[in-house]
CSV table of C-alpha atoms and ligand atoms in Angstrom, one decimal:
chain,number,residue,atom,x,y,z
P,5,VAL,CA,37.3,15.8,-11.6
P,6,ILE,CA,35.2,18.3,-13.3
P,7,GLY,CA,36.1,21.7,-11.8
P,8,TYR,CA,33.2,24.2,-12.3
P,9,LEU,CA,34.8,27.3,-13.7
P,10,ASP,CA,31.9,29.5,-14.4
P,11,GLN,CA,29.2,30.0,-11.4
P,12,ALA,CA,29.0,33.7,-13.2
P,13,ALA,CA,27.1,32.1,-15.5
P,14,SER,CA,24.5,29.9,-13.3
P,15,ALA,CA,25.7,28.6,-9.7
P,16,PRO,CA,24.7,25.4,-7.9
P,17,MET,CA,22.0,25.4,-6.0
P,18,SER,CA,22.4,25.1,-2.1
P,19,ASP,CA,20.8,23.0,0.5
P,20,ALA,CA,19.3,25.9,2.0
P,21,CYS,CA,17.1,26.3,-1.3
P,22,ARG,CA,17.0,23.1,-2.6
P,23,GLU,CA,15.1,22.0,1.7
P,24,ALA,CA,13.0,25.4,1.3
P,25,MET,CA,11.7,24.0,-2.3
P,26,GLN,CA,11.3,20.8,-1.9
P,27,PRO,CA,7.9,20.3,0.5
P,28,TRP,CA,6.9,22.6,-3.1
P,29,LEU,CA,7.7,19.7,-5.2
P,30,ASP,CA,6.9,16.6,-3.2
P,31,GLY,CA,3.1,16.9,-2.2
P,32,ARG,CA,2.3,20.5,-1.8
P,33,PHE,CA,0.4,22.9,-4.6
P,34,GLY,CA,-1.8,24.8,-5.1
P,35,ASN,CA,-2.9,27.6,-7.5
P,36,PRO,CA,-2.3,30.8,-5.4
P,37,SER,CA,-4.2,32.9,-6.2
P,38,GLY,CA,-6.5,30.1,-5.8
P,39,SER,CA,-9.3,30.5,-2.8
P,40,HIS,CA,-9.1,28.2,-0.8
P,41,ARG,CA,-6.9,26.1,2.1
P,42,ILE,CA,-4.1,24.5,-0.5
P,43,ALA,CA,-4.5,27.6,-2.6
P,44,ARG,CA,-3.8,30.6,0.5
P,45,ALA,CA,-1.2,27.8,1.9
P,46,ALA,CA,0.9,28.7,-1.7
P,47,ARG,CA,-0.1,32.6,-1.7
P,48,THR,CA,1.2,32.3,2.0
P,49,ALA,CA,3.9,31.0,1.5
P,50,ILE,CA,4.7,33.4,-1.1
P,51,GLU,CA,3.8,36.2,0.3
P,52,ASP,CA,6.5,35.4,3.2
P,53,ALA,CA,9.0,34.9,0.7
P,54,ARG,CA,7.9,38.5,-0.5
P,55,ASP,CA,9.2,39.7,3.0
P,56,GLN,CA,12.1,37.9,3.5
P,57,VAL,CA,13.6,39.3,-0.2
P,58,ALA,CA,11.9,43.4,0.2
P,59,LEU,CA,13.7,42.4,3.3
P,60,LEU,CA,17.0,42.0,1.9
P,61,LEU,CA,17.2,44.5,-0.7
P,62,GLY,CA,15.9,47.1,1.7
P,63,ALA,CA,12.6,48.1,0.5
P,64,GLN,CA,9.7,47.5,0.8
P,65,PRO,CA,7.0,43.3,0.3
P,66,ARG,CA,4.8,45.5,-2.4
P,67,GLU,CA,7.5,46.7,-4.1
P,68,VAL,CA,9.0,42.9,-4.8
P,69,VAL,CA,7.7,41.4,-7.8
P,70,PHE,CA,8.5,38.0,-9.3
P,71,THR,CA,9.6,37.5,-12.6
P,72,GLY,CA,10.8,34.5,-15.2
P,73,GLY,CA,13.5,35.5,-13.7
P,74,GLY,CA,16.9,38.4,-14.8
P,75,THR,CA,16.4,39.3,-17.9
P,76,GLU,CA,12.1,39.6,-18.0
P,77,ALA,CA,12.3,42.2,-14.7
P,78,ILE,CA,15.3,43.3,-16.4
P,79,ASN,CA,13.0,44.0,-19.6
P,80,LEU,CA,9.6,44.7,-17.7
P,81,ALA,CA,11.8,47.6,-16.4
P,82,ILE,CA,13.1,48.7,-19.1
P,83,ARG,CA,10.0,48.8,-21.5
P,84,GLY,CA,7.2,48.2,-18.4
P,85,THR,CA,8.3,52.9,-17.6
P,86,ALA,CA,8.6,54.2,-20.3
P,87,ASP,CA,5.7,56.5,-21.9
P,88,PRO,CA,4.9,55.2,-25.2
P,89,THR,CA,3.0,57.6,-26.4
P,90,ALA,CA,5.9,59.8,-25.4
P,91,PRO,CA,9.6,58.3,-25.9
P,92,ARG,CA,12.3,59.9,-24.4
P,93,ARG,CA,15.7,58.6,-24.2
P,94,ILE,CA,17.3,56.2,-22.1
P,95,ILE,CA,21.1,56.3,-21.0
P,96,THR,CA,22.3,53.1,-20.0
P,97,SER,CA,26.1,52.1,-19.2
P,98,ALA,CA,28.4,50.9,-22.1
P,99,ILE,CA,29.0,47.3,-21.3
P,100,GLU,CA,25.6,46.9,-19.3
P,101,HIS,CA,24.8,42.4,-20.4
P,102,ASP,CA,22.9,41.9,-24.0
P,103,ALA,CA,19.0,41.8,-21.6
P,104,VAL,CA,18.7,45.6,-21.0
P,105,ARG,CA,21.6,46.0,-24.2
P,106,GLU,CA,19.2,44.9,-26.4
P,107,ALA,CA,15.6,45.8,-24.8
P,108,ALA,CA,17.5,49.2,-25.4
P,109,ALA,CA,17.9,49.1,-28.2
P,110,ALA,CA,14.0,47.6,-28.4
P,111,GLN,CA,13.0,51.4,-27.6
P,112,GLU,CA,15.4,52.6,-30.0
P,113,ARG,CA,12.9,51.1,-32.6
P,114,CYS,CA,10.2,52.7,-30.9
P,115,GLY,CA,11.4,55.8,-31.0
P,116,GLU,CA,13.3,56.9,-27.5
P,117,GLN,CA,16.7,57.9,-28.0
P,118,HIS,CA,19.4,55.4,-26.6
P,119,ASP,CA,23.2,57.3,-25.5
P,120,ARG,CA,25.6,55.0,-23.7
P,121,ALA,CA,28.1,55.9,-20.9
P,122,GLY,CA,31.7,54.6,-21.9
P,123,VAL,CA,33.9,53.5,-18.6
P,124,ASP,CA,37.5,53.0,-17.6
P,125,GLN,CA,40.2,50.5,-19.1
P,126,ASP,CA,39.7,48.6,-15.3
P,127,GLY,CA,35.6,48.7,-16.9
P,128,VAL,CA,34.5,50.9,-14.1
P,129,LEU,CA,31.9,53.5,-15.7
P,130,ASP,CA,33.1,56.5,-16.0
P,131,LEU,CA,31.2,59.6,-13.3
P,132,ASP,CA,32.0,62.4,-15.8
P,133,LEU,CA,31.1,61.5,-19.1
P,134,LEU,CA,28.0,60.1,-17.7
P,135,ALA,CA,27.1,63.3,-16.2
P,136,SER,CA,28.1,64.8,-19.4
P,137,LEU,CA,24.6,62.6,-21.1
P,138,LEU,CA,22.1,64.0,-18.2
P,139,ASP,CA,19.3,66.3,-19.0
P,140,GLN,CA,15.5,66.6,-18.4
P,141,SER,CA,15.0,64.6,-21.4
P,142,VAL,CA,15.6,61.5,-20.1
P,143,ARG,CA,13.7,59.5,-18.4
P,144,LEU,CA,15.7,56.0,-17.2
P,145,VAL,CA,19.2,55.4,-16.2
P,146,ALA,CA,20.6,51.2,-16.4
P,147,ILE,CA,23.7,50.9,-14.6
P,148,MET,CA,24.9,47.3,-13.6
P,149,ALA,CA,26.1,46.9,-9.5
P,150,VAL,CA,28.3,44.3,-10.7
P,151,ASN,CA,29.9,43.1,-14.4
P,152,ASN,CA,29.6,39.8,-15.8
P,153,GLU,CA,32.5,39.9,-17.4
P,154,VAL,CA,35.3,41.7,-15.6
P,155,GLY,CA,33.6,41.8,-12.2
P,156,THR,CA,34.5,45.5,-11.6
P,157,VAL,CA,32.2,47.0,-9.4
P,158,GLN,CA,30.5,50.0,-10.5
P,159,PRO,CA,29.5,52.5,-8.7
P,160,ILE,CA,25.6,52.9,-7.7
P,161,GLU,CA,26.1,55.2,-5.2
P,162,ALA,CA,27.6,58.0,-6.9
P,163,ALA,CA,26.0,58.1,-9.5
P,164,VAL,CA,22.7,57.6,-8.6
P,165,GLN,CA,23.6,61.5,-6.9
P,166,LEU,CA,24.6,62.5,-9.8
P,167,ILE,CA,21.7,61.6,-11.9
P,168,ARG,CA,19.0,62.2,-9.1
P,169,ALA,CA,21.3,65.9,-8.9
P,170,HIS,CA,20.2,66.7,-13.4
P,171,THR,CA,17.2,64.9,-13.7
P,172,ASN,CA,14.3,63.0,-12.4
P,173,ALA,CA,15.5,60.1,-14.8
P,174,ALA,CA,14.5,56.9,-12.7
P,175,VAL,CA,17.9,54.5,-12.3
P,176,LEU,CA,18.3,51.1,-13.0
P,177,VAL,CA,20.4,48.3,-11.3
P,178,ASP,CA,21.3,45.6,-12.5
P,179,ALA,CA,22.7,43.3,-9.8
P,180,VAL,CA,22.6,39.9,-11.1
P,181,GLN,CA,26.3,39.3,-10.3
P,182,GLY,CA,25.9,41.7,-7.9
P,183,ALA,CA,23.4,39.0,-5.4
P,184,VAL,CA,26.3,37.4,-3.9
P,185,TRP,CA,29.2,39.4,-3.8
P,186,LEU,CA,27.6,42.9,-2.6
P,187,ASP,CA,25.4,43.7,0.2
P,188,LEU,CA,21.8,44.3,-1.9
P,189,ARG,CA,20.5,46.4,1.4
P,190,THR,CA,22.9,48.8,0.2
P,191,LEU,CA,21.7,49.0,-3.5
P,192,GLY,CA,18.2,50.4,-1.2
P,193,LEU,CA,18.9,53.5,-3.9
P,194,ALA,CA,17.5,52.5,-6.7
P,195,ASP,CA,14.9,51.9,-8.4
P,196,LEU,CA,13.9,49.0,-10.3
P,197,LEU,CA,16.7,46.3,-9.4
P,198,VAL,CA,16.8,43.2,-10.3
P,199,ILE,CA,18.3,39.7,-9.1
P,200,SER,CA,18.1,36.8,-10.6
P,201,GLY,CA,17.9,32.9,-8.5
P,202,HIS,CA,20.4,30.9,-10.7
P,203,LYS,CA,23.2,33.2,-10.4
P,204,PHE,CA,23.4,32.6,-6.2
P,205,GLY,CA,22.8,29.6,-5.5
P,206,GLY,CA,18.3,29.6,-5.9
P,207,PRO,CA,16.9,27.9,-9.5
P,208,GLN,CA,16.9,29.0,-13.2
P,209,GLY,CA,13.6,31.3,-14.1
P,210,VAL,CA,12.8,32.9,-11.6
P,211,GLY,CA,14.1,36.5,-10.9
P,212,ALA,CA,12.4,39.6,-8.9
P,213,LEU,CA,12.7,43.2,-10.1
P,214,ARG,CA,12.2,45.4,-7.1
P,215,VAL,CA,9.9,48.6,-8.1
P,216,ARG,CA,10.1,51.7,-6.1
P,217,GLU,CA,6.9,53.7,-4.2
P,218,GLY,CA,5.7,56.0,-6.7
P,219,VAL,CA,7.6,55.0,-9.9
P,220,SER,CA,4.7,53.9,-12.3
P,221,ILE,CA,4.8,51.1,-13.9
P,222,GLU,CA,3.1,49.0,-17.3
P,223,PRO,CA,2.7,44.8,-17.3
P,224,ILE,CA,4.7,44.0,-20.3
P,225,ILE,CA,2.5,40.6,-19.7
P,226,HIS,CA,-1.2,40.6,-19.8
P,227,GLY,CA,-3.8,38.1,-18.0
P,228,GLY,CA,-4.6,37.8,-14.3
P,229,GLY,CA,-3.0,40.5,-12.7
P,230,GLN,CA,-1.4,38.7,-10.3
P,231,GLU,CA,1.6,40.6,-9.0
P,232,ARG,CA,-0.6,43.3,-8.0
P,233,GLU,CA,-0.9,43.8,-11.5
P,234,ARG,CA,2.6,44.7,-13.0
P,235,ARG,CA,3.2,40.5,-14.0
P,236,SER,CA,0.6,38.4,-14.8
P,237,GLY,CA,0.5,34.5,-15.0
P,238,THR,CA,0.9,31.7,-12.2
P,239,GLN,CA,3.8,32.4,-9.6
P,240,ASN,CA,6.8,29.4,-9.4
P,241,VAL,CA,6.1,29.2,-5.7
P,242,ALA,CA,8.9,26.7,-5.1
P,243,GLY,CA,11.4,28.8,-7.1
P,244,ILE,CA,10.3,31.8,-5.4
P,245,VAL,CA,10.6,29.6,-2.1
P,246,GLY,CA,13.8,28.5,-3.3
P,247,MET,CA,15.1,31.9,-4.7
P,248,ALA,CA,14.6,33.5,-1.0
P,249,ALA,CA,15.4,31.5,0.5
P,250,ALA,CA,18.6,31.0,-1.5
P,251,LEU,CA,18.8,34.6,-1.6
P,252,ALA,CA,19.1,34.7,2.3
P,253,ASP,CA,21.6,32.0,3.3
P,254,ALA,CA,24.0,33.9,0.7
P,255,ASP,CA,23.1,37.0,2.1
P,256,VAL,CA,24.3,35.6,6.1
P,257,ASN,CA,27.6,34.0,4.3
P,258,ARG,CA,28.8,37.0,2.9
P,259,VAL,CA,31.9,37.4,4.4
P,260,ALA,CA,33.4,34.4,4.9
P,261,MET,CA,32.6,33.3,1.6
P,262,ILE,CA,34.2,36.5,-0.1
P,263,ASN,CA,37.7,35.4,1.4
P,264,ARG,CA,37.1,32.0,1.1
P,265,VAL,CA,36.7,32.9,-2.5
P,266,GLY,CA,38.6,36.0,-2.9
P,267,ALA,CA,41.9,33.3,-2.3
P,268,LEU,CA,41.4,30.8,-4.4
P,269,ARG,CA,40.8,33.8,-6.8
P,270,ASN,CA,44.1,35.3,-6.1
P,271,ARG,CA,45.7,31.6,-6.3
P,272,LEU,CA,44.3,30.7,-9.6
P,273,VAL,CA,44.8,34.4,-11.1
P,274,ASP,CA,48.6,34.9,-10.0
P,275,GLY,CA,49.5,30.9,-11.6
P,276,ILE,CA,48.6,31.7,-14.2
P,277,LEU,CA,50.4,35.2,-15.1
P,278,ARG,CA,52.6,32.8,-13.5
P,279,SER,CA,53.0,30.0,-15.8
P,280,VAL,CA,51.1,30.9,-19.0
P,281,PRO,CA,53.3,34.1,-20.7
P,282,GLY,CA,51.6,36.5,-22.9
P,283,ALA,CA,48.4,36.7,-20.5
P,284,ILE,CA,47.5,38.8,-18.9
P,285,GLU,CA,45.0,40.8,-15.9
P,286,THR,CA,41.6,42.7,-17.7
P,287,SER,CA,41.4,44.5,-14.9
P,288,ARG,CA,43.0,45.8,-12.0
P,289,ARG,CA,41.8,42.8,-8.8
P,290,SER,CA,40.7,45.9,-6.2
P,291,THR,CA,37.7,47.1,-8.7
P,292,LYS,CA,36.3,43.8,-9.2
P,293,VAL,CA,34.4,41.6,-6.8
P,294,ALA,CA,35.8,38.4,-5.3
P,295,GLY,CA,35.2,35.5,-7.6
P,296,ASN,CA,36.1,37.0,-10.7
P,297,ALA,CA,39.4,36.2,-12.9
P,298,HIS,CA,39.7,37.5,-16.7
P,299,LEU,CA,42.6,37.5,-18.8
P,300,CYS,CA,43.5,38.6,-21.4
P,301,ILE,CA,45.7,35.6,-23.5
P,302,GLN,CA,47.5,37.6,-26.4
P,303,GLY,CA,48.1,34.6,-29.6
P,304,VAL,CA,45.1,32.3,-28.6
P,305,GLU,CA,41.1,32.1,-29.9
P,306,SER,CA,39.0,31.8,-26.5
P,307,GLU,CA,37.2,29.0,-28.8
P,308,SER,CA,40.0,26.7,-29.0
P,309,LEU,CA,40.9,27.5,-25.5
P,310,LEU,CA,37.7,27.0,-24.3
P,311,VAL,CA,37.5,23.2,-26.0
P,312,LEU,CA,41.3,21.8,-25.1
P,313,LEU,CA,40.0,23.2,-21.4
P,314,ASP,CA,36.8,21.8,-21.0
P,315,ASP,CA,38.1,18.0,-22.4
P,316,ALA,CA,40.7,18.5,-19.5
P,317,GLY,CA,37.8,19.0,-16.8
P,318,ILE,CA,37.3,22.7,-16.4
P,319,CYS,CA,34.4,24.4,-17.5
P,320,ALA,CA,35.2,27.8,-18.1
P,321,SER,CA,34.1,31.5,-21.0
P,322,ALA,CA,34.9,34.0,-22.4
P,323,GLY,CA,32.4,35.9,-20.9
P,324,SER,CA,30.4,37.0,-23.7
P,325,ALA,CA,28.3,34.3,-25.1
P,326,CYS,CA,25.1,34.0,-27.2
P,327,ALA,CA,23.1,31.0,-26.7
P,328,SER,CA,24.0,29.6,-29.7
P,329,GLY,CA,26.9,29.7,-28.7
P,330,ALA,CA,28.8,31.7,-30.7
P,331,ILE,CA,31.7,33.5,-30.0
P,332,HIS,CA,31.2,37.4,-30.0
P,333,THR,CA,34.2,40.4,-30.3
P,334,SER,CA,33.3,41.8,-26.3
P,335,PRO,CA,31.2,44.9,-26.9
P,336,VAL,CA,32.2,45.3,-23.0
P,337,LEU,CA,35.9,44.4,-23.9
P,338,GLN,CA,36.2,46.8,-27.0
P,339,ALA,CA,33.9,49.3,-24.5
P,340,MET,CA,37.1,48.8,-21.7
P,341,GLY,CA,39.7,49.3,-24.7
P,342,VAL,CA,41.5,46.3,-24.8
P,343,GLU,CA,43.1,45.5,-27.6
P,344,GLU,CA,41.9,43.1,-30.3
P,345,SER,CA,44.9,40.8,-29.9
P,346,PHE,CA,44.1,40.3,-26.8
P,347,ALA,CA,40.8,40.7,-27.0
P,348,HIS,CA,40.2,37.3,-29.0
P,349,GLY,CA,41.7,35.4,-26.5
P,350,ALA,CA,39.7,36.6,-23.0
P,351,LEU,CA,39.0,33.4,-20.5
P,352,ARG,CA,35.9,34.3,-18.0
P,353,LEU,CA,36.9,31.6,-14.4
P,354,THR,CA,34.0,32.3,-12.0
P,355,LEU,CA,33.7,31.2,-8.3
P,356,GLY,CA,32.0,31.1,-5.5
P,357,ALA,CA,31.1,29.4,-3.0
P,358,ALA,CA,30.7,25.5,-3.8
P,359,ASN,CA,34.8,25.9,-5.9
P,360,THR,CA,37.8,24.3,-2.9
P,361,ASP,CA,41.8,23.9,-4.7
P,362,ALA,CA,41.4,21.5,-6.2
P,363,ASP,CA,39.3,23.5,-9.0
P,364,VAL,CA,42.4,25.6,-8.8
P,365,ASP,CA,45.0,22.9,-9.3
P,366,LEU,CA,43.4,21.1,-12.2
P,367,ALA,CA,42.8,24.5,-13.7
P,368,LEU,CA,46.3,25.7,-12.9
P,369,ALA,CA,47.7,22.5,-14.3
P,370,ALA,CA,44.6,22.6,-17.8
P,371,ILE,CA,45.3,26.7,-18.4
P,372,PRO,CA,49.3,26.6,-19.1
P,373,ALA,CA,49.1,23.1,-21.0
P,374,ALA,CA,46.1,24.4,-23.1
P,375,VAL,CA,48.3,27.3,-24.0
P,376,GLN,CA,50.8,25.7,-25.0
P,377,ARG,CA,49.1,23.0,-27.2
P,378,LEU,CA,47.7,25.9,-29.0
P,379,ARG,CA,50.3,28.0,-29.3
P,380,SER,CA,52.5,24.8,-31.2
P,381,THR,CA,50.0,24.4,-33.7
L,413,PLP,N1,22.6,40.5,-16.5
L,413,PLP,C1,23.4,40.0,-16.3
L,413,PLP,C2,24.4,40.5,-15.5
L,413,PLP,C3,23.4,39.1,-16.0
L,413,PLP,O1,25.6,38.3,-15.9
L,413,PLP,C4,22.3,38.0,-16.9
L,413,PLP,C5,22.8,36.4,-17.2
L,413,PLP,O2,23.3,35.7,-17.4
L,413,PLP,C6,20.9,38.2,-16.5
L,413,PLP,C7,21.0,40.0,-16.7
L,413,PLP,C8,19.7,37.8,-17.6
L,413,PLP,O3,19.9,37.1,-16.1
L,413,PLP,P1,18.5,35.5,-16.5
L,413,PLP,O4,20.1,34.3,-16.6
L,413,PLP,O5,18.2,35.7,-15.2
L,413,PLP,O6,18.2,35.9,-17.4
């Protein structure tokens, strides 16, 4: 029996996605840039998907650029809006995903200045700190919609108001972790917005960047000029069609899913807090999305705990792992001021549409046992 509690890393494909993709995996094909009927059918499928995604983002279809995932969309947003002849200043929240963190670091190497706006103990952006950093030298401010480790929802609307009052900087919202939980139309005020298919029941390796009309962007991938010259390369037709169907499905099911998953999450966290001495909930539940459980367990190393949990059939995460699998102290927990002895025992359990009570039962049996075993060795 497997309890998959790592939905924020990748969620299983939804039925709606699989059904939409099937014709494009099996029989239908064609290069969407071509001119004959097979090619035109592929192009029509992409443009229908673009209409669907745009509607769900509160955007115009021509503002939607399909990419090979969230990381690529973020890199396009950060580098593509830079003027290499006139380096300026970028501000990011202190808890951004590596994609934003490293793309901003790359801009620093190109001569741009990069400042980070701190967060409070729950991992929520401090608007006063943000305000203190804003002036006309800033060209881009990046704030994620929902944090990938601790699940906190960021005050995007208030931040955008503040940014607009002080600067004419573009606002980038990484909504990769928000798509399941938030109505993305409410983030329509962002200039640049990023989603990634595999976080909401779509396929891996497909994402989208919304570039608001009037924001000028240079491609970072050069070639045939697809996606209105903003992202060259033959589009992944099946992937794009599947992502659009998954996003529409997630949108329709959102409210019921949040209620159901929130109850599972609460039972899981309450159960762990009751049965594991020295466990704390990292941020208040009222500040975060329904599917995120994040705990810090004192005197336990995340890495060892994850191995024991894997043996017991629980797929979980420490919240912060490199592609190599190596675990480092999370910059997110550092920014929140979590004490080292707790941060080393970080455990992220993320739930979604596919989870059931059985997964929670399995975790509630496995986690206290694993912690006890680690403490007794
Ligand atoms: N931004 C956030 C907040 C994420 O959680 C992730 C993925 O973990 C990404 C960006 C990167 O997206 P992708 O995996 O599609 O490259």
